[in-house]
PDB file of C-alpha atoms in Angstrom:
ATOM      1  CA  MET A1206      75.134 165.346  89.527  1.00 94.00           C
ATOM      2  CA  THR A1207      73.806 161.909  88.140  1.00 98.00           C
ATOM      3  CA  ASP A1208      74.856 160.473  84.876  1.00 98.00           C
ATOM      4  CA  GLN A1209      71.478 161.446  83.318  1.00 98.00           C
ATOM      5  CA  GLU A1210      71.866 165.079  84.485  1.00 98.00           C
ATOM      6  CA  LEU A1211      75.298 165.217  83.008  1.00 98.00           C
ATOM      7  CA  VAL A1212      73.955 163.923  79.601  1.00 98.00           C
ATOM      8  CA  GLU A1213      71.134 166.389  79.837  1.00 98.00           C
ATOM      9  CA  ARG A1214      73.326 169.337  80.398  1.00 98.00           C
ATOM     10  CA  ALA A1215      75.403 168.278  77.336  1.00 98.00           C
ATOM     11  CA  PHE A1216      72.217 168.239  75.125  1.00 98.00           C
ATOM     12  CA  THR A1217      71.684 172.122  75.945  1.00 98.00           C
ATOM     13  CA  MET A1218      75.016 172.583  74.122  1.00 98.00           C
ATOM     14  CA  LEU A1219      73.765 171.263  70.777  1.00 98.00           C
ATOM     15  CA  GLU A1220      71.978 174.770  70.039  1.00 97.00           C
ATOM     16  CA  ARG A1221      75.418 176.502  70.533  1.00 98.00           C
ATOM     17  CA  SER A1222      77.309 174.358  68.055  1.00 98.00           C
ATOM     18  CA  TYR A1223      78.497 176.140  64.871  1.00 98.00           C
ATOM     19  CA  VAL A1224      77.888 173.481  62.166  1.00 98.00           C
ATOM     20  CA  PRO A1225      77.211 175.163  58.773  1.00 98.00           C
ATOM     21  CA  TYR A1226      79.092 172.311  56.872  1.00 97.00           C
ATOM     22  CA  SER A1227      78.259 168.939  58.519  1.00 96.00           C
ATOM     23  CA  HIS A1228      74.986 170.173  59.965  1.00 97.00           C
ATOM     24  CA  PHE A1229      75.887 167.616  62.908  1.00 97.00           C
ATOM     25  CA  PRO A1230      75.837 169.540  66.261  1.00 98.00           C
ATOM     26  CA  VAL A1231      77.658 167.738  69.090  1.00 98.00           C
ATOM     27  CA  GLY A1232      77.498 168.882  72.797  1.00 98.00           C
ATOM     28  CA  ALA A1233      79.705 167.712  75.565  1.00 98.00           C
ATOM     29  CA  THR A1234      79.958 168.172  79.293  1.00 98.00           C
ATOM     30  CA  LEU A1235      83.461 167.273  81.113  1.00 98.00           C
ATOM     31  CA  GLU A1236      83.347 166.849  84.926  1.00 98.00           C
ATOM     32  CA  GLY A1237      86.420 167.787  87.102  1.00 98.00           C
ATOM     33  CA  ALA A1238      87.444 165.862  89.909  1.00 97.00           C
ATOM     34  CA  ASP A1239      86.220 168.696  92.070  1.00 97.00           C
ATOM     35  CA  GLY A1240      82.697 168.406  90.590  1.00 97.00           C
ATOM     36  CA  VAL A1241      82.822 171.526  88.345  1.00 98.00           C
ATOM     37  CA  VAL A1242      81.236 170.822  84.961  1.00 98.00           C
ATOM     38  CA  TYR A1243      82.849 172.317  81.801  1.00 98.00           C
ATOM     39  CA  THR A1244      80.654 172.614  78.550  1.00 98.00           C
ATOM     40  CA  GLY A1245      81.571 172.400  74.955  1.00 98.00           C
ATOM     41  CA  CYS A1246      80.116 172.325  71.468  1.00 98.00           C
ATOM     42  CA  ASN A1247      81.719 171.601  68.059  1.00 98.00           C
ATOM     43  CA  VAL A1248      82.838 174.715  66.126  1.00 98.00           C
ATOM     44  CA  GLU A1249      83.434 173.984  62.418  1.00 98.00           C
ATOM     45  CA  ASN A1250      85.564 176.059  60.057  1.00 97.00           C
ATOM     46  CA  SER A1251      85.628 176.566  56.342  1.00 96.00           C
ATOM     47  CA  ALA A1252      89.305 175.240  56.644  1.00 95.00           C
ATOM     48  CA  PHE A1253      88.060 171.925  57.852  1.00 91.00           C
ATOM     49  CA  GLY A1254      91.237 170.906  59.745  1.00 92.00           C
ATOM     50  CA  SER A1255      90.537 173.925  61.927  1.00 94.00           C
ATOM     51  CA  THR A1256      87.291 172.515  63.270  1.00 96.00           C
ATOM     52  CA  ILE A1257      87.204 171.609  67.030  1.00 97.00           C
ATOM     53  CA  CYS A1258      84.934 168.923  68.639  1.00 98.00           C
ATOM     54  CA  ALA A1259      82.913 169.443  71.505  1.00 98.00           C
ATOM     55  CA  GLU A1260      84.953 167.265  73.687  1.00 98.00           C
ATOM     56  CA  ARG A1261      88.096 169.109  73.127  1.00 98.00           C
ATOM     57  CA  THR A1262      86.276 172.360  73.488  1.00 98.00           C
ATOM     58  CA  ALA A1263      85.249 171.427  77.031  1.00 98.00           C
ATOM     59  CA  LEU A1264      88.699 170.017  77.666  1.00 98.00           C
ATOM     60  CA  VAL A1265      90.587 173.177  76.704  1.00 98.00           C
ATOM     61  CA  LYS A1266      87.976 175.322  78.739  1.00 98.00           C
ATOM     62  CA  ALA A1267      88.658 173.200  81.828  1.00 98.00           C
ATOM     63  CA  VAL A1268      92.568 173.138  81.270  1.00 98.00           C
ATOM     64  CA  SER A1269      92.540 176.986  80.784  1.00 98.00           C
ATOM     65  CA  GLU A1270      90.728 177.301  83.998  1.00 97.00           C
ATOM     66  CA  GLY A1271      93.282 175.146  85.838  1.00 97.00           C
ATOM     67  CA  CYS A1272      91.518 171.942  86.132  1.00 98.00           C
ATOM     68  CA  ARG A1273      93.622 168.914  85.229  1.00 97.00           C
ATOM     69  CA  LYS A1274      91.621 165.914  86.686  1.00 97.00           C
ATOM     70  CA  PHE A1275      88.326 164.641  85.354  1.00 98.00           C
ATOM     71  CA  THR A1276      86.006 161.901  86.147  1.00 98.00           C
ATOM     72  CA  ARG A1277      83.141 161.830  83.617  1.00 98.00           C
ATOM     73  CA  LEU A1278      82.327 163.106  80.039  1.00 98.00           C
ATOM     74  CA  ALA A1279      79.042 163.119  78.268  1.00 98.00           C
ATOM     75  CA  VAL A1280      78.864 163.434  74.526  1.00 98.00           C
ATOM     76  CA  VAL A1281      75.570 163.927  72.635  1.00 98.00           C
ATOM     77  CA  GLY A1282      74.312 164.384  69.118  1.00 97.00           C
ATOM     78  CA  ASN A1283      71.099 164.387  67.267  1.00 96.00           C
ATOM     79  CA  SER A1284      71.531 160.949  65.658  1.00 96.00           C
ATOM     80  CA  THR A1285      69.869 157.623  66.037  1.00 97.00           C
ATOM     81  CA  ASP A1286      73.318 156.118  67.005  1.00 97.00           C
ATOM     82  CA  TYR A1287      75.423 156.961  69.933  1.00 98.00           C
ATOM     83  CA  CYS A1288      77.701 160.077  69.410  1.00 97.00           C
ATOM     84  CA  TRP A1289      81.184 158.615  69.921  1.00 97.00           C
ATOM     85  CA  PRO A1290      84.209 160.763  70.592  1.00 98.00           C
ATOM     86  CA  CYS A1291      86.625 160.675  67.579  1.00 97.00           C
ATOM     87  CA  GLY A1292      90.058 159.488  67.935  1.00 96.00           C
ATOM     88  CA  ALA A1293      91.661 162.930  68.360  1.00 96.00           C
ATOM     89  CA  CYS A1294      89.245 163.559  71.254  1.00 98.00           C
ATOM     90  CA  ARG A1295      90.038 160.134  72.815  1.00 97.00           C
ATOM     91  CA  GLN A1296      93.720 160.898  72.783  1.00 97.00           C
ATOM     92  CA  MET A1297      93.306 164.374  74.121  1.00 97.00           C
ATOM     93  CA  LEU A1298      91.293 163.142  77.115  1.00 98.00           C
ATOM     94  CA  TYR A1299      93.630 160.193  77.743  1.00 97.00           C
ATOM     95  CA  GLU A1300      96.314 162.697  78.349  1.00 96.00           C
ATOM     96  CA  PHE A1301      94.559 163.890  81.482  1.00 97.00           C
ATOM     97  CA  ALA A1302      92.237 161.138  82.592  1.00 97.00           C
ATOM     98  CA  PRO A1303      92.697 157.572  81.213  1.00 96.00           C
ATOM     99  CA  ASP A1304      90.178 156.289  83.776  1.00 96.00           C
ATOM    100  CA  LEU A1305      87.616 158.818  82.620  1.00 98.00           C
ATOM    101  CA  GLU A1306      83.942 157.476  82.303  1.00 98.00           C
ATOM    102  CA  VAL A1307      82.527 158.316  78.911  1.00 98.00           C
ATOM    103  CA  LEU A1308      78.702 158.614  78.485  1.00 98.00           C
ATOM    104  CA  VAL A1309      77.518 158.692  74.918  1.00 98.00           C
ATOM    105  CA  ALA A1310      74.018 159.501  73.934  1.00 98.00           C
ATOM    106  CA  ARG A1311      71.586 159.196  71.108  1.00 98.00           C
ATOM    107  CA  LYS A1312      68.881 161.965  70.133  1.00 98.00           C
ATOM    108  CA  ASP A1313      66.408 160.027  72.336  1.00 98.00           C
ATOM    109  CA  HIS A1314      68.630 160.858  75.340  1.00 98.00           C
ATOM    110  CA  GLN A1315      69.431 157.184  76.091  1.00 98.00           C
ATOM    111  CA  PHE A1316      73.024 156.534  76.745  1.00 98.00           C
ATOM    112  CA  VAL A1317      75.628 153.975  77.522  1.00 98.00           C
ATOM    113  CA  LYS A1318      78.782 154.276  79.561  1.00 98.00           C
ATOM    114  CA  PHE A1319      82.344 152.989  78.812  1.00 98.00           C
ATOM    115  CA  PRO A1320      85.774 153.702  80.335  1.00 98.00           C
ATOM    116  CA  LEU A1321      87.957 155.665  78.226  1.00 98.00           C
ATOM    117  CA  ARG A1322      90.623 152.816  78.332  1.00 97.00           C
ATOM    118  CA  ALA A1323      88.133 150.530  76.488  1.00 97.00           C
ATOM    119  CA  LEU A1324      87.565 153.245  73.883  1.00 97.00           C
ATOM    120  CA  LEU A1325      91.266 153.922  73.448  1.00 97.00           C
ATOM    121  CA  PRO A1326      93.228 150.682  74.388  1.00 95.00           C
ATOM    122  CA  HIS A1327      96.980 151.270  74.696  1.00 93.00           C
ATOM    123  CA  GLY A1328      96.621 155.024  74.633  1.00 92.00           C
ATOM    124  CA  PHE A1329      99.759 157.226  74.229  1.00 92.00           C
ATOM    125  CA  ALA A1330     100.184 158.905  77.806  1.00 88.00           C
ATOM    126  CA  PRO A1331     102.837 161.252  79.301  1.00 88.00           C
ATOM    127  CA  GLU A1332     104.706 158.307  80.747  1.00 88.00           C
ATOM    128  CA  SER A1333     105.049 156.897  77.098  1.00 89.00           C
ATOM    129  CA  LEU A1334     107.712 159.351  76.687  1.00 90.00           C
ATOM    130  CA  ASP A1335     109.883 157.842  79.343  1.00 89.00           C
TER     131      ASP A1335
END
């Protein structure tokens, strides 16, 4: 799957977002090292702290299916700026894939790619507990 195809698949998740409060749908696709792609969308809750981002939705789906190694993540939104993962998502992803490639897209389907380590320098990893 090309980077553009991964981004396009993330865009299909926007319509599944549950965003009655922010009205800001986000879609994500997370590629496992085995090539399987897990999808996610953001799901808001009236108790705002219970909201889950699209990236973490995809990650939790993947982990619950037994996948623990990842290569790429695409995050998309309906905004004129790129849809960047929040800090909580960056940290959750770092746990499993500090070398993850992160593709972030705008509503015009243009995207840029960064390594997760650039988005979360000095991330807290399992070996940080040693």
